[in-house]
mmCIF file of C-alpha atoms in Angstrom:
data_model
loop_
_atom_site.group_PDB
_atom_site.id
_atom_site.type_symbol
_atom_site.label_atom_id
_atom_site.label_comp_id
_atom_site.label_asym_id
_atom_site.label_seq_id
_atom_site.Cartn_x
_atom_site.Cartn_y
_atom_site.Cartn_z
ATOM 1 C CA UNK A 9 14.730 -16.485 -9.442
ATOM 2 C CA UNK A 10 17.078 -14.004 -8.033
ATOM 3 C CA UNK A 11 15.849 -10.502 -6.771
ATOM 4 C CA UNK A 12 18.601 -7.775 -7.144
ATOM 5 C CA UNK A 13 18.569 -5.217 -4.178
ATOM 6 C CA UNK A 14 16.967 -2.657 -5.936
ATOM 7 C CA UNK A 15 14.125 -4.264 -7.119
ATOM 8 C CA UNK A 16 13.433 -5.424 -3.531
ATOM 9 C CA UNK A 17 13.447 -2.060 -2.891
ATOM 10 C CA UNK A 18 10.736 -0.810 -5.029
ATOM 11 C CA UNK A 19 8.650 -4.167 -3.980
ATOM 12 C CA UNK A 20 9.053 -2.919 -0.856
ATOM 13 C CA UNK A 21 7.790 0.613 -1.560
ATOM 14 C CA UNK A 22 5.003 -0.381 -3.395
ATOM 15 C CA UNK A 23 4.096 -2.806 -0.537
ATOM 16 C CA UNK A 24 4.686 0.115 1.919
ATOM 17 C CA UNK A 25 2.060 2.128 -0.973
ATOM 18 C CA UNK A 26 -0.474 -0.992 -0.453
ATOM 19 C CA UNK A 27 -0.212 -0.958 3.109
ATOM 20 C CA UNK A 28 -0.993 2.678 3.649
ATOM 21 C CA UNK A 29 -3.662 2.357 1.611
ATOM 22 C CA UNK A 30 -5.079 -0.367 3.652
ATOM 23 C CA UNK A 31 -4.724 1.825 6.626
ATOM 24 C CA UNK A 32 -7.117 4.546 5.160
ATOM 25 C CA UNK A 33 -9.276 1.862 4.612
ATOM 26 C CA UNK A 34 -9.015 1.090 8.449
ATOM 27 C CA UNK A 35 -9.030 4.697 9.229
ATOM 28 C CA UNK A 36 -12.195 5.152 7.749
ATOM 29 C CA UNK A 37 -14.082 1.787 8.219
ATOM 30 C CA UNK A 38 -13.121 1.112 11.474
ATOM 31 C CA UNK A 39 -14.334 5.027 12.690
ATOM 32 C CA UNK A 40 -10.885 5.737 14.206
ATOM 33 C CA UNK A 41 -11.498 9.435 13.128
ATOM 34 C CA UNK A 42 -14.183 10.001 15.726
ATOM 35 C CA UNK A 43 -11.399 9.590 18.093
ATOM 36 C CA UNK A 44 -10.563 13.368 17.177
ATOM 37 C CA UNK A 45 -14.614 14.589 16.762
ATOM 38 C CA UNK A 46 -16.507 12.822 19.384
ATOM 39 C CA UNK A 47 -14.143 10.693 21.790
ATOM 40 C CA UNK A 48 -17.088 10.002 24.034
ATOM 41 C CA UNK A 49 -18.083 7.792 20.818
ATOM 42 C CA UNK A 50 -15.425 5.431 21.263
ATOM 43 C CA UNK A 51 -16.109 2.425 23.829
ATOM 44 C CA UNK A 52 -14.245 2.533 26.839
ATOM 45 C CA UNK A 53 -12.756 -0.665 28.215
ATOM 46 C CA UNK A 54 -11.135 -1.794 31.305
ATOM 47 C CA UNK A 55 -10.347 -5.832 32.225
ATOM 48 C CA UNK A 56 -9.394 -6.590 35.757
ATOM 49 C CA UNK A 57 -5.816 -6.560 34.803
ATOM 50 C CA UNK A 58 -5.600 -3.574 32.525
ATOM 51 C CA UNK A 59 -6.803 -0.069 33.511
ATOM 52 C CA UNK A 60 -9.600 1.862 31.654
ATOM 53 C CA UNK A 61 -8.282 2.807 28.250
ATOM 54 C CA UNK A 62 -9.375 6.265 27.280
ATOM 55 C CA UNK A 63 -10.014 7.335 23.637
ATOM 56 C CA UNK A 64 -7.527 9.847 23.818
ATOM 57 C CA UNK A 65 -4.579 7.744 24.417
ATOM 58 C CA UNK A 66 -6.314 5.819 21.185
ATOM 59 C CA UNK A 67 -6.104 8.906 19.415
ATOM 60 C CA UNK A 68 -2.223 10.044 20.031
ATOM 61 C CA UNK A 69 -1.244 5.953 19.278
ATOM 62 C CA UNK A 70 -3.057 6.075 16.208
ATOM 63 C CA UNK A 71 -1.848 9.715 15.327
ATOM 64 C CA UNK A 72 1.591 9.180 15.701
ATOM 65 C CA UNK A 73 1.587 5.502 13.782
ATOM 66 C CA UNK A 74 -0.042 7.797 11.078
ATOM 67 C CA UNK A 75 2.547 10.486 11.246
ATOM 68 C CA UNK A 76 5.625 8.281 11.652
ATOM 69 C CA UNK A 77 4.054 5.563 8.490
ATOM 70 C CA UNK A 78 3.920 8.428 6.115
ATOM 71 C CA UNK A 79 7.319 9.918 7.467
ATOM 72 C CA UNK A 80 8.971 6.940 6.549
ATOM 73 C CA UNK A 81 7.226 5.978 3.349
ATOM 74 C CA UNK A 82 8.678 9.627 1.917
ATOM 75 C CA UNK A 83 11.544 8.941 3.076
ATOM 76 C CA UNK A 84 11.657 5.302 1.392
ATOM 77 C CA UNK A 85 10.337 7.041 -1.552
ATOM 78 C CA UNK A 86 13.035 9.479 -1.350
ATOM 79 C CA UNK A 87 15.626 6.843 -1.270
ATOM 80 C CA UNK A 88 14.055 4.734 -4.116
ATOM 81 C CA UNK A 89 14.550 8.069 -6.266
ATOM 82 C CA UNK A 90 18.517 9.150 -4.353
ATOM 83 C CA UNK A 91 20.061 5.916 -3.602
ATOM 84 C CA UNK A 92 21.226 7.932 -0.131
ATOM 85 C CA UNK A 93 21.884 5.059 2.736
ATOM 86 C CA UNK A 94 20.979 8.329 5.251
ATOM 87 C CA UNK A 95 17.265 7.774 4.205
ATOM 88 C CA UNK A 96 17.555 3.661 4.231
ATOM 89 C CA UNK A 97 18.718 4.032 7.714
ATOM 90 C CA UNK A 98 16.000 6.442 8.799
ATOM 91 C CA UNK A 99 12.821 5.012 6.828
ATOM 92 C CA UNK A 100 13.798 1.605 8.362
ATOM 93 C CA UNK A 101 13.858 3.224 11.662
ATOM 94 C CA UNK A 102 10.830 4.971 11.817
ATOM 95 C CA UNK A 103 8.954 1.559 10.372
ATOM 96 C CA UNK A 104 10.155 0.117 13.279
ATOM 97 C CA UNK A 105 8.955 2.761 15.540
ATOM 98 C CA UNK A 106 5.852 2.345 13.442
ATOM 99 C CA UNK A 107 5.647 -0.777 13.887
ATOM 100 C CA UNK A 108 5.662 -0.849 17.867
ATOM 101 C CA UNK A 109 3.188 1.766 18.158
ATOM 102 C CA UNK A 110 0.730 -0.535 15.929
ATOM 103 C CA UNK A 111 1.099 -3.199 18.244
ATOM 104 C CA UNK A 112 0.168 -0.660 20.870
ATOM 105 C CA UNK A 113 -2.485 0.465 18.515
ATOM 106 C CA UNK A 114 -3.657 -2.936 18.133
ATOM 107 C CA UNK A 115 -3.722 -3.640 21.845
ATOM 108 C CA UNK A 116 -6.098 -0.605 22.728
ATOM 109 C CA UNK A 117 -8.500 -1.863 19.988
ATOM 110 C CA UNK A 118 -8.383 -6.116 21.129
ATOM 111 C CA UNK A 119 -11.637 -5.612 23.543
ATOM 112 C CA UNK A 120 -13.659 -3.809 21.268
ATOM 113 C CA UNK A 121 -16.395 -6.241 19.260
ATOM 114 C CA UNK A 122 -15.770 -6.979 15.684
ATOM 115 C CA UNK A 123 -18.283 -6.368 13.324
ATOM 116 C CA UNK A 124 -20.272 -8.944 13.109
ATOM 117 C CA UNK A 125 -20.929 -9.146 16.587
ATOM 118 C CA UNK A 126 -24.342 -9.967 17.985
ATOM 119 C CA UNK A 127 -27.266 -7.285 17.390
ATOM 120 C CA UNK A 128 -27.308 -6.701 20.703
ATOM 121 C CA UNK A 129 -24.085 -4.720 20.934
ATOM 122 C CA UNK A 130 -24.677 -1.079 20.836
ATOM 123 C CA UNK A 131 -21.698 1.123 20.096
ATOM 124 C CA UNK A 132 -19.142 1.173 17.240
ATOM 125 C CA UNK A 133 -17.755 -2.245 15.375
ATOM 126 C CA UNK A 134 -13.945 -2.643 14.680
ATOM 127 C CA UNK A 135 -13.781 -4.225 11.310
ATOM 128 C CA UNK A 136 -11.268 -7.395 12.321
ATOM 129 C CA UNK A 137 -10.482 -7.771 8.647
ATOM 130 C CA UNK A 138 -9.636 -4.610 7.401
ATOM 131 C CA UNK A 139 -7.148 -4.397 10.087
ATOM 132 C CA UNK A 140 -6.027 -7.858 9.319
ATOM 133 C CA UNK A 141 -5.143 -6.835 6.097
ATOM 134 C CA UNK A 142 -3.168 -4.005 7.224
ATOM 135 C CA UNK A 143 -1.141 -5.992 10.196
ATOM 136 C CA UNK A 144 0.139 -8.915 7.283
ATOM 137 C CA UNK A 145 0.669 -5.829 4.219
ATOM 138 C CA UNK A 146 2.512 -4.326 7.095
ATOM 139 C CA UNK A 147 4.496 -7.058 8.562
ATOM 140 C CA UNK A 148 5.159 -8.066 4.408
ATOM 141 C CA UNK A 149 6.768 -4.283 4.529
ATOM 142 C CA UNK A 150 8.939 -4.562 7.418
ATOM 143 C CA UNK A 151 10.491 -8.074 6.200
ATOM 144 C CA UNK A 152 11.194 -6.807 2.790
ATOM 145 C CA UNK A 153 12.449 -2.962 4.503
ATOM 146 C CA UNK A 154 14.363 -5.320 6.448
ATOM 147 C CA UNK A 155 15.579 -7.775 3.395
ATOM 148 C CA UNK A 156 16.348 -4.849 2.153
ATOM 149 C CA UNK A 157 18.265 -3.292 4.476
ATOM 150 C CA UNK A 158 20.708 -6.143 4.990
ATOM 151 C CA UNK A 159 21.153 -6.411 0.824
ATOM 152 C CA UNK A 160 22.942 -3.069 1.125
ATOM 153 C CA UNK A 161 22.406 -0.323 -0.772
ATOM 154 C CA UNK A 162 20.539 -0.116 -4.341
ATOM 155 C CA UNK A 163 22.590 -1.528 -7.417
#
């Protein structure tokens, strides 16, 4: 089965749909929103080869993969609509800025328990497979942005 370009490209927006989605989930079940209300909520780690990670630096990473995501899903919504390469170009490149600052996202959040750690752990959980979910819906976007991308412009 062949996939024209254009129907890649509304996969690929509806995927982008699915994994913003999954991010509010994230948002919401794994507390990242008390990084703005009550930072001294969040754990602070620090390993012996990484220095302490405050909650603020949390909260800009997470703010601006928020910001740039939803830039770049209008804008892949916008060229779903225009057929304008201008707004391929751009949407691709902001998922890919998006994309870095997740990993850096992700890497803030690697030391903090998951939630079924033991009873013992007092402080907040990070839900491993909510953000599971939204790393592979996310990495699904960027290949078919990508696929996309190199399939030239809508048909």
């Amino acid at each position: 089965m062949e996939v024209s370009t254009r129907e890649l490209i509304i996969i690929a927006l509806v995927t982008w749909a699915g994994t913003a989605l999954l991010g509010v989930n994230l948002l919401v079940r794994g507390r990242a929103y008390l990084l703005w209300q009550r930072p001294e909520l969040m754990p602070v780690q620090a390993s012996p080869r990484s220095p302490v990670r405050t909650p603020r630096a949390r909260a800009v990473l997470v703010l601006l993969h928020i910001t740039f995501a939803s830039s770049g899903l209008a804008l892949w919504l916008l060229y779903a609509l225009l057929d304008r390469s201008e707004l391929l170009y751009v949407s691709a490149g902001l998922l890919a800025v998006v994309s870095l600052i997740g990993l850096g996202v992700v890497d803030r959040w690697r030391h903090v328990p998951g939630r079924h750690a033991s009873a013992g752990h007092a402080g907040p959980l990070f839900p491993i497979w909510s953000a599971s979910a939204h790393v592979m819906a996310g990495t699904a976007t960027f290949v078919l942005v990508l696929l996309a991308l190199l399939g030239g412009r809508g048909e």
